[in-house]
Coordinates of C-alpha atoms in Angstrom, one line a residue:
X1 CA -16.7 0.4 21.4
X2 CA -16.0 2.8 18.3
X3 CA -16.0 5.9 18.5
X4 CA -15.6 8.2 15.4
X5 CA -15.2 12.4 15.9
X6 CA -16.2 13.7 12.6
X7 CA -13.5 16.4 11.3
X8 CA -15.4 19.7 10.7
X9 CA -13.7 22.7 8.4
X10 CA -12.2 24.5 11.4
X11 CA -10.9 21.5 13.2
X12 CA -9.1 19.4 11.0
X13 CA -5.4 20.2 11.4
X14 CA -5.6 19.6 15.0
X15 CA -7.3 16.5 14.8
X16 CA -4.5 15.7 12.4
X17 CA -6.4 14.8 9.1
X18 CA -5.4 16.5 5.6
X19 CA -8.6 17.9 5.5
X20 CA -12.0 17.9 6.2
X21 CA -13.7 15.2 5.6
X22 CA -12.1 12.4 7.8
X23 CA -12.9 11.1 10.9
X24 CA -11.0 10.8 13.7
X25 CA -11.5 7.1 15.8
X26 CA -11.5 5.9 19.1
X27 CA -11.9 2.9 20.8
X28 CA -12.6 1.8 24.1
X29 CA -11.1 -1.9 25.0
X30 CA -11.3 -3.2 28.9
X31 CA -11.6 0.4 30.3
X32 CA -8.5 1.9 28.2
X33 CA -8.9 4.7 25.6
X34 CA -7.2 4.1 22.2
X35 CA -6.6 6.3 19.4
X36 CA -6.7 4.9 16.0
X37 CA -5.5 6.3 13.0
X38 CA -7.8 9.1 11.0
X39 CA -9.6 7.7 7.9
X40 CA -11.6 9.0 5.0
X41 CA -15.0 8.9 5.3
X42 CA -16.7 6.0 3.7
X43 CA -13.3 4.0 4.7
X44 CA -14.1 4.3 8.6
X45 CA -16.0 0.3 9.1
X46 CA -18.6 -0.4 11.3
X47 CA -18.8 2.5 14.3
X48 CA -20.6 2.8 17.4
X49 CA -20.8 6.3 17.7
X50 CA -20.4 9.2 15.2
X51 CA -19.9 12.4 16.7
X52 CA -19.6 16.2 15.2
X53 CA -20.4 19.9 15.6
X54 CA -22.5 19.2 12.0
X55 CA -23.7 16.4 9.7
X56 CA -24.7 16.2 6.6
X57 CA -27.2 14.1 4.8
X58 CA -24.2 12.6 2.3
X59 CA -21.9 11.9 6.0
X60 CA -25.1 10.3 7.5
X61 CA -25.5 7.9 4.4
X62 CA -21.3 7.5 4.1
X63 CA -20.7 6.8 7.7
X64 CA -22.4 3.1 9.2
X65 CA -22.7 4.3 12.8
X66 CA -25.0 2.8 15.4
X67 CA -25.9 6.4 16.8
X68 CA -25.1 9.6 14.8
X69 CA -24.6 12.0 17.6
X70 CA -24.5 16.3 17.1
X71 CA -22.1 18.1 19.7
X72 CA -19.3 20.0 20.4
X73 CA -16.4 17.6 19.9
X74 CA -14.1 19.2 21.9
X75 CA -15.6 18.3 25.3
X76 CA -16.3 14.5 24.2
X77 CA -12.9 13.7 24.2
X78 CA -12.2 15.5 27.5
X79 CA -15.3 13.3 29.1
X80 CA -13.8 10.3 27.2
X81 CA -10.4 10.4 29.1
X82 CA -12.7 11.2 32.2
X83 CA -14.5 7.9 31.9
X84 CA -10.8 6.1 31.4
X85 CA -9.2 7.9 34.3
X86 CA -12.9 7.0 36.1
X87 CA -12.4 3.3 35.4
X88 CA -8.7 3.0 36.1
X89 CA -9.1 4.4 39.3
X90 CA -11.8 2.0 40.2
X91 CA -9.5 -1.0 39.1
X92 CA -6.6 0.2 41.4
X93 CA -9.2 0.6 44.4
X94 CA -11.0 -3.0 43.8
X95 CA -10.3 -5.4 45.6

């Protein structure tokens, strides 16, 4: 799975793109989180998810994203690391 966090105005530096205007990607592979690099948007490929505080039209029609997805970013990667942490706890308890 792909996950893209869209870099708003405010955010940008810490998400460490030059500016707005990037997106930031994820992906989750057998229960790990990954972080990929940040990319231009238009440059990002196919995504499962886009998510950011707020789209616009020209991001909508740049960005091919399965679901295009409006909230707070910051919590979604906190909730991301959850699920991991989740799922690598249930591993090391399955037997």
């Amino acid at each position: 799975m792909r996950i893209g966090l869209l870099c708003d105005a405010l955010g940008y530096k810490l998400m460490g793109a030059e500016n707005a205007g990037h997106v930031k990607i994820y992906t989750i592979e057998d229960g790990a989180l990954h972080e990929e690099e940040v990319k231009k948007i238009g440059d990002t490929g196919k995504l499962d998810v886009l998510i950011g505080k707020t789209m616009s039209e020209s991001v909508v029609n740049s960005v091919d994203a399965d679901i295009y997805l409006l909230s707070g970013a910051d919590w979604v990667i906190k909730a991301l690391e959850g699920y991991v942490m989740g799922t690598e706890n249930m591993k090391k308890y399955r037997r």
